[in-house]
Short mmCIF file of C-alpha atoms and ligand atoms in Angstrom, two decimals:
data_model
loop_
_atom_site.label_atom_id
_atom_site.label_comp_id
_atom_site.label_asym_id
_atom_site.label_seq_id
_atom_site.Cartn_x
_atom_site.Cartn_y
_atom_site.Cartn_z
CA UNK A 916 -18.91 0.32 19.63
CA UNK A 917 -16.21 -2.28 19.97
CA UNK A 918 -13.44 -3.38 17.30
CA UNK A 919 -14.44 -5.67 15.48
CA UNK A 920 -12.20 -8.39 13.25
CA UNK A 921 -13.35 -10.69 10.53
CA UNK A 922 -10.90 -14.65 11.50
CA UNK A 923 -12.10 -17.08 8.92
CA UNK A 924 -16.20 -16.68 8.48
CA UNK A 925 -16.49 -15.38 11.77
CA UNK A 926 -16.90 -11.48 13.44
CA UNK A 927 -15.17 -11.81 16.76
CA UNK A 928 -14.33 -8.98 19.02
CA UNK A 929 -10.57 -7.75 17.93
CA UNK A 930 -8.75 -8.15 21.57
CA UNK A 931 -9.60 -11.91 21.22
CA UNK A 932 -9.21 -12.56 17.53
CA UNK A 933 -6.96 -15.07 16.57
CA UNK A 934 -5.59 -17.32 14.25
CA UNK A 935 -4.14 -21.62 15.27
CA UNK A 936 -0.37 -21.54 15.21
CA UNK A 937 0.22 -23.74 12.49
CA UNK A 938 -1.04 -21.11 10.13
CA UNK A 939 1.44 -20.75 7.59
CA UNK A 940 0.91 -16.99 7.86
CA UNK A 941 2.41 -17.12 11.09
CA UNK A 942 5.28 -19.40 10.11
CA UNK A 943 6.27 -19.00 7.02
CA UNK A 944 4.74 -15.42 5.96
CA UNK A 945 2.99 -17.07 3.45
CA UNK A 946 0.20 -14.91 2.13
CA UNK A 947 -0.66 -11.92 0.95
CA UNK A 948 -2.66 -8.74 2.08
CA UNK A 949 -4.35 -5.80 0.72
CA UNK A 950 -4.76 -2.35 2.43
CA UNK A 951 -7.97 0.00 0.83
CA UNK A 952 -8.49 3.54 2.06
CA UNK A 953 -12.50 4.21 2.99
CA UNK A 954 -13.16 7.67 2.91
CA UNK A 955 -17.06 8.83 4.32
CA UNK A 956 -17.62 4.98 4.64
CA UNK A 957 -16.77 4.53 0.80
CA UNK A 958 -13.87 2.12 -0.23
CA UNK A 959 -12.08 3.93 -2.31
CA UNK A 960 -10.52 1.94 -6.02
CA UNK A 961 -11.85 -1.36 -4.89
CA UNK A 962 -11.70 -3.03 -7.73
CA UNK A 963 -8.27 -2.41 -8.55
CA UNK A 964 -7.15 -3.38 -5.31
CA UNK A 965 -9.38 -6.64 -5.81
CA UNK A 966 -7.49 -7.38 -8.81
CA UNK A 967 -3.89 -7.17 -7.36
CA UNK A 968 -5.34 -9.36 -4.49
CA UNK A 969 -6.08 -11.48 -7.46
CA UNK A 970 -3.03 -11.46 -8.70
CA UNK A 971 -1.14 -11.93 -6.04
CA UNK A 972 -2.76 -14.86 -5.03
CA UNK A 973 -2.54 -16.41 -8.58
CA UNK A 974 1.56 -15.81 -8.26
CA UNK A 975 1.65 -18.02 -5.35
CA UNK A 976 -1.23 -20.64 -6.47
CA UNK A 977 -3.14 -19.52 -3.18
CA UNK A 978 -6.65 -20.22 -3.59
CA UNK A 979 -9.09 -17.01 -3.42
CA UNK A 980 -10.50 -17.87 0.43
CA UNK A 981 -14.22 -17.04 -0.50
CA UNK A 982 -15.63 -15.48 -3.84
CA UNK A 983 -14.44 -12.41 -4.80
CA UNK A 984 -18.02 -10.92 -4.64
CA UNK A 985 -18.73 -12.43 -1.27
CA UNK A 986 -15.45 -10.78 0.36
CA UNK A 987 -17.06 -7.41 -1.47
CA UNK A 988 -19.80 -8.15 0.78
CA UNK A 989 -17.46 -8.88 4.23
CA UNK A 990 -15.88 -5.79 3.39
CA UNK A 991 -18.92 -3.63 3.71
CA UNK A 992 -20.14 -5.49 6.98
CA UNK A 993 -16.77 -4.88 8.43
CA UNK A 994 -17.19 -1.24 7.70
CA UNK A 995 -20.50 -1.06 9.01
CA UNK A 996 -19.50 -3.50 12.41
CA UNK A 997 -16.75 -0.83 12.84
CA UNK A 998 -18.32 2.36 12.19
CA UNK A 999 -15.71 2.34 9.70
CA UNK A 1000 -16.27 6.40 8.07
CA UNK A 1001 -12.29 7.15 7.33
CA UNK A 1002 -9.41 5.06 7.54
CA UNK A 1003 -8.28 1.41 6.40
CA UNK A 1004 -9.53 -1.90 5.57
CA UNK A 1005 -6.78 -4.36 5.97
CA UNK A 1006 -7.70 -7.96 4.49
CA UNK A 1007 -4.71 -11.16 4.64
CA UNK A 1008 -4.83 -14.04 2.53
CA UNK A 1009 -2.70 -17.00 4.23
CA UNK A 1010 -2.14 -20.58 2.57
CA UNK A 1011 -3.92 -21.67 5.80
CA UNK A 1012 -3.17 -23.76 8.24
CA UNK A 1013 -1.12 -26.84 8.19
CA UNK A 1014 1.50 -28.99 10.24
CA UNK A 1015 5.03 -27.07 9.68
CA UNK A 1016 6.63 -28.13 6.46
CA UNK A 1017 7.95 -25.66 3.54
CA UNK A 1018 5.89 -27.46 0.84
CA UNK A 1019 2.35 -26.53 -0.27
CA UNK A 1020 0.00 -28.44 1.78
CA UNK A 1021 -2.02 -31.23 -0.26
CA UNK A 1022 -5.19 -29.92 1.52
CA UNK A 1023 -4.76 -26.50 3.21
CA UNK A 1024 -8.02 -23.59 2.75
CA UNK A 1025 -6.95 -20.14 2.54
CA UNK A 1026 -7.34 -18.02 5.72
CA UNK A 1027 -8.52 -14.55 5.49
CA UNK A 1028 -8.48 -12.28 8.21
CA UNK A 1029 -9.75 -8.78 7.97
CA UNK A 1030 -9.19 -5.86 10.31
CA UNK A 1031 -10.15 -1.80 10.18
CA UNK A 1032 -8.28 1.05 11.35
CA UNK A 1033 -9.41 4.69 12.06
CA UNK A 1034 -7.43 7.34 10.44
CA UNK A 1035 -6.91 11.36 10.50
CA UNK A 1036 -5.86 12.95 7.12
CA UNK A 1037 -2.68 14.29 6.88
CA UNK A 1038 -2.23 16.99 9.43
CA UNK A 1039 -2.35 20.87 7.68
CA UNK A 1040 1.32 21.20 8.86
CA UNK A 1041 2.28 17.79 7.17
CA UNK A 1042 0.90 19.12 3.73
CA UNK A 1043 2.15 22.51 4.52
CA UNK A 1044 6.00 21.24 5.18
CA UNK A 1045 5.86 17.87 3.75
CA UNK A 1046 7.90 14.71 5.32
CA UNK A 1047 11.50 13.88 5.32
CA UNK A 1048 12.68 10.47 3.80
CA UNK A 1049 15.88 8.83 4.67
CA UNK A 1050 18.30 7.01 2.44
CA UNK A 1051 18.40 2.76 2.65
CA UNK A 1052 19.54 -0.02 0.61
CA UNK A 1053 17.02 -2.10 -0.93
CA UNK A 1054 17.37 -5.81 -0.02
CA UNK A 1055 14.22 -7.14 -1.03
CA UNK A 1056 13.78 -10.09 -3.24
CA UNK A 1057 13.35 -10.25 -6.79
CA UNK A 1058 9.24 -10.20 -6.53
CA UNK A 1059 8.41 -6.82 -5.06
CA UNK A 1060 5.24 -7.38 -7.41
CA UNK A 1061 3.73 -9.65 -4.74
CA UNK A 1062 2.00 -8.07 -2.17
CA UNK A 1063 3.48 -10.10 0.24
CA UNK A 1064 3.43 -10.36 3.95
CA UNK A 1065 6.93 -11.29 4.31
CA UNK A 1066 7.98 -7.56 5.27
CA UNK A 1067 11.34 -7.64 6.96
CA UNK A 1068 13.30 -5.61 5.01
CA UNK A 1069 10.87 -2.98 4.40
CA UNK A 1070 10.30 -2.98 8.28
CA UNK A 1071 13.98 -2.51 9.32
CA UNK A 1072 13.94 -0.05 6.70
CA UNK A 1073 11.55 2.16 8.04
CA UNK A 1074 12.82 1.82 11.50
CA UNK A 1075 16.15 2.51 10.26
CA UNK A 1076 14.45 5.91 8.78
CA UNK A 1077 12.51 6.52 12.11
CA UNK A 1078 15.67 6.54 14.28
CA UNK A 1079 16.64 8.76 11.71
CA UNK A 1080 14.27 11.24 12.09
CA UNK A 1081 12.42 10.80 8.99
CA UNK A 1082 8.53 9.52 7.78
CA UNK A 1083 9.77 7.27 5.29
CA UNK A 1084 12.41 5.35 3.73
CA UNK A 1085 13.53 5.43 0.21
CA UNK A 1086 14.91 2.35 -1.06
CA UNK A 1087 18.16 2.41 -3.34
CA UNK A 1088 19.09 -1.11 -4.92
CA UNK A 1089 22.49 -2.10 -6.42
CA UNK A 1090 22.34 0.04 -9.47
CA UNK A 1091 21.89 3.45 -7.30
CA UNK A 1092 18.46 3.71 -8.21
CA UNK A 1093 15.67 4.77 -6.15
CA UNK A 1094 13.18 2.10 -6.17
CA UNK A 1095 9.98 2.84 -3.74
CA UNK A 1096 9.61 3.78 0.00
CA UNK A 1097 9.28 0.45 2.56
CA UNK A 1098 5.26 1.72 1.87
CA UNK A 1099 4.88 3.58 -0.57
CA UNK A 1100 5.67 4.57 -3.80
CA UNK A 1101 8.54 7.37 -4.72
CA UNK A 1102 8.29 10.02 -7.26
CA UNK A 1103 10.05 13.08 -8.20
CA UNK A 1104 9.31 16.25 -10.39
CA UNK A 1105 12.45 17.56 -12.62
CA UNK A 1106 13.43 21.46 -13.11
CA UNK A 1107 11.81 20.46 -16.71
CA UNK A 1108 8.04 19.27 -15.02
CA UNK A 1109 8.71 15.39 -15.86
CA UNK A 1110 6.80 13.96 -13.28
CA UNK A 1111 9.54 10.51 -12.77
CA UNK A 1112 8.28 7.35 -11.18
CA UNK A 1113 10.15 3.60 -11.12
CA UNK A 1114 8.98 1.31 -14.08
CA UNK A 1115 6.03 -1.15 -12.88
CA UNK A 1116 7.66 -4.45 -12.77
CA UNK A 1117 9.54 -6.95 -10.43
CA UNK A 1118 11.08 -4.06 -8.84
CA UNK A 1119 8.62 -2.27 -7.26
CA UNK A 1120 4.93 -3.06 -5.85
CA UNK A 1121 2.82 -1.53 -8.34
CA UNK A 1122 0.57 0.85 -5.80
CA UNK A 1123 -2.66 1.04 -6.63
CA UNK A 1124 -2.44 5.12 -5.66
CA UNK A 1125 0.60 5.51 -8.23
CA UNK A 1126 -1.43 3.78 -10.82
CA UNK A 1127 -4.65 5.86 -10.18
CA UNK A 1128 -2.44 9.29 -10.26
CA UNK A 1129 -0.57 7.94 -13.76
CA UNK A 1130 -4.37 7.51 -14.86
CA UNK A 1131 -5.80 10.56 -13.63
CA UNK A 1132 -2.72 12.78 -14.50
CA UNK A 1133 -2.36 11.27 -17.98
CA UNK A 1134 -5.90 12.90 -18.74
CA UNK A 1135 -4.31 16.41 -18.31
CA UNK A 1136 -1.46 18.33 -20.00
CA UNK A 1137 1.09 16.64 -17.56
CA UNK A 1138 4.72 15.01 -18.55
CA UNK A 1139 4.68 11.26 -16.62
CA UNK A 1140 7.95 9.00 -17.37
CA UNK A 1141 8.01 5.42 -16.11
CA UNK A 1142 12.19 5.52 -15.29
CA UNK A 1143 14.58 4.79 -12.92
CA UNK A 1144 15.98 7.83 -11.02
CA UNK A 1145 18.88 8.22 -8.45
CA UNK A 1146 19.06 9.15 -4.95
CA UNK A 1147 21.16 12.48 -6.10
CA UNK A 1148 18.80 12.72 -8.94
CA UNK A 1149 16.31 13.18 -6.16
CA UNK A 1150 18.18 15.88 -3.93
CA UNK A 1151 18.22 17.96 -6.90
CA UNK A 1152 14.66 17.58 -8.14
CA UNK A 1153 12.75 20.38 -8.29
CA UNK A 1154 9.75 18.79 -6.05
CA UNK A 1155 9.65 14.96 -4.94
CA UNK A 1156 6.22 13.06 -3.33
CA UNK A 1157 5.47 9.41 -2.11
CA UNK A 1158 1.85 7.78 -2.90
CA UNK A 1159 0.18 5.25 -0.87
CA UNK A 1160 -3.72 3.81 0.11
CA UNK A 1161 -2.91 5.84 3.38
CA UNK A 1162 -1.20 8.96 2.68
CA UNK A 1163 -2.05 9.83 -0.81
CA UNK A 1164 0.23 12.23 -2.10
CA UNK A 1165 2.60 13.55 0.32
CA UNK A 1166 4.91 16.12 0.11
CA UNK A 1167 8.85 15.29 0.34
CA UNK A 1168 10.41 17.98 1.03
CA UNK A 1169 13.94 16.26 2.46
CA UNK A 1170 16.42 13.59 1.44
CA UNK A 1171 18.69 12.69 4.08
CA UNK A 1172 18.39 15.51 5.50
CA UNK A 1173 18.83 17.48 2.51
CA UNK A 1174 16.87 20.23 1.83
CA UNK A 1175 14.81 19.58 -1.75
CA UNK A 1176 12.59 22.07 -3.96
CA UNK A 1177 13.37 24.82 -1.18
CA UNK A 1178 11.92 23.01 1.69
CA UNK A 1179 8.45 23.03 0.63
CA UNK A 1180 5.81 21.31 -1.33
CA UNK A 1181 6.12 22.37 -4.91
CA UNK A 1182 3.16 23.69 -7.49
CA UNK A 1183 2.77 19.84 -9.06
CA UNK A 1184 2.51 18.31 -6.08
CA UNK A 1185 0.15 20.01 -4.97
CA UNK A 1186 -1.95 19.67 -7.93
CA UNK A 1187 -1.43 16.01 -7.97
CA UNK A 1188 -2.65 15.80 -4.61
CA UNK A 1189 -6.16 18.02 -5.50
CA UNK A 1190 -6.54 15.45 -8.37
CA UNK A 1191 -6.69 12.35 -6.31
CA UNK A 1192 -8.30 14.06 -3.61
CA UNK A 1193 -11.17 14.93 -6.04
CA UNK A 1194 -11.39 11.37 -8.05
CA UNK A 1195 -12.13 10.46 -4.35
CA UNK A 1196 -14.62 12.40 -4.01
CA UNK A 1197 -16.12 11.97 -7.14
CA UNK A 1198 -15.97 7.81 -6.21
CA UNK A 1199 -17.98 9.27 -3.22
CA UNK A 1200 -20.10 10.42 -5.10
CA UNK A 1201 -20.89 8.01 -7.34
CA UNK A 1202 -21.60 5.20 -4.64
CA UNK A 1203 -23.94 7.08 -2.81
N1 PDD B 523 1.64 -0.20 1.56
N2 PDD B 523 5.11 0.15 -2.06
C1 PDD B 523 5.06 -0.69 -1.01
C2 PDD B 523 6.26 -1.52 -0.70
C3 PDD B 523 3.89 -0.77 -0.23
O1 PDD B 523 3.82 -1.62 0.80
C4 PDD B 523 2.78 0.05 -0.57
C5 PDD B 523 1.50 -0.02 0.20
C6 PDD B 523 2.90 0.92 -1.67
C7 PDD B 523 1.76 1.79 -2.11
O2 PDD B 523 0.72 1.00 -2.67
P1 PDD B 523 -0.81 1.48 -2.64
O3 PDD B 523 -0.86 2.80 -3.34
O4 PDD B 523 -1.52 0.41 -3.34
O5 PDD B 523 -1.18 1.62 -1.19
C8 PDD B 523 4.07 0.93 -2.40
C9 PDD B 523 0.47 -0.40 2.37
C10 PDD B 523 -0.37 0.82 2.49
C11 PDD B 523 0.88 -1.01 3.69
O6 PDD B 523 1.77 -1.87 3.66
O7 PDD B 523 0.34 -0.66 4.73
#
């Protein structure tokens, strides 16, 4: 079965989708997107991800492209066009399309686009050693909230962390704190089991993942604290993790090449990880 993409109401075959030139996706970045694991063919926290599409479309008066229950529907038909089983839905929201000029367009629709990617889970040696992160200034703007496509920073960020040798990049603003990854969100564990994550706000994109593990975590006998944390704070941690739609929890297990919590994943980690992994299932379970 062929890829198939989802360009504005229609199902084309993905080497020839496209989108006109004047879409102000394409020339200005203006839009939004969402990313949604599926796991056995099952989209996993929908509706929260819905609801930050929502509200990133709200923060830049872009009009929802078709009803939220309809793109429920174009979701599942992309799946199903795909073979989609385990992986990614990808959906972008643009202003649409209109002749080049930085105001909002008197008459512009929306564009959505919507792709879906296959994906492995993390490899047994990835969980078993965990990933190394690497050290870069944050120089994003002041709405982080927005799940915006304009990406550049966070892009040369994680290149910057590639060419280092490392998975991910940890961003660091002004004040020395450690703010998120370029994709995902940052957390650390201190020697006293405070499981440390950066206040939602401005600052950071509020992951859907980070706020399903507060959730599900807050249920048991575990210590979570919304706070700011620096990058030495970090080295010295006794276990650190990032969060995201496609990793889930992973491991960190260095900082700049720093070795942290002894080089391997650390007790709460691990149980964090068996938490989400079983509210997914459970969300399995339930929609089948
Ligand atoms: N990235 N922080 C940033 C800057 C992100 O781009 C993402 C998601 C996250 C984690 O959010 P969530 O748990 O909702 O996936 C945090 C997606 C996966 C991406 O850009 O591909």
């Amino acid at each position: 079965m062929g890829r198939v993409a989802y360009v504005n109401g229609r199902y084309v075959p993905h080497d020839h989708a496209q989108v006109h030139i004047e879409d102000r996706g394409y020339q200005f970045a203006d839009g939004v997107y969402e990313v949604v694991p599926v796991v056995d063919g099952v989209l996993v926290d929908e509706e929260p991800h819905l609801d930050r599409l929502g509200y990133s479309l709200g923060e830049l008066r872009i009009a929802w492209p078709v009803r939220r229950q309809v793109l429920r529907l174009i979701l599942r038909e992309m799946m199903a066009r795909n073979g989609l089983e385990r992986g990614i839905i990808y959906f972008q929201v643009t202003r649409g399309v209109a002749p080049r000029d930085h105001k909002f367009p008197a008459k512009a629709k929306s564009s959505l686009v919507i792709t879906t990617k296959r994906l492995k889970p993390p490899s047994a040696a990835i969980l078993e050693n965990g990933v190394a992160v690497s050290s870069q200034p944050d120089i994003r703007w002041e709405r982080c909230d927005i799940k915006s496509l304009s990406l550049l920073p966070n892009i040369l960020a994680k290149q910057a962390a590639h060419e280092a040798g490392a998975f991910e990049a940890w961003l660091v603003d002004e004040a020395g704190a450690v703010t998120e990854g370029s994709s995902t969100n940052a957390w650390i564990v201190t020697h006293s089991g405070e499981i440390v994550t950066y206040p939602k706000g401005q600052g950071i994109l509020g992951g859907i993942t980070r706020q399903s593990l507060l959730q599900l975590a807050a249920t048991r006998n575990l210590r979570l604290v919304e706070r700011s944390f620096t990058l030495d704070e970090a080295k010295a941690a006794a276990e650190a993790f990032l969060t995201s739609s496609s990793a889930f929890v992973l491991p960190v297990t260095r900082i700049d090449g720093e070795v942290v919590g002894g080089g391997k994943p650390g007790p709460v980690t691990r149980q964090l990880r068996e938490i989400y992994v079983a509210n997914v299932d459970a969300q399995i379970r339930a929609a089948k």
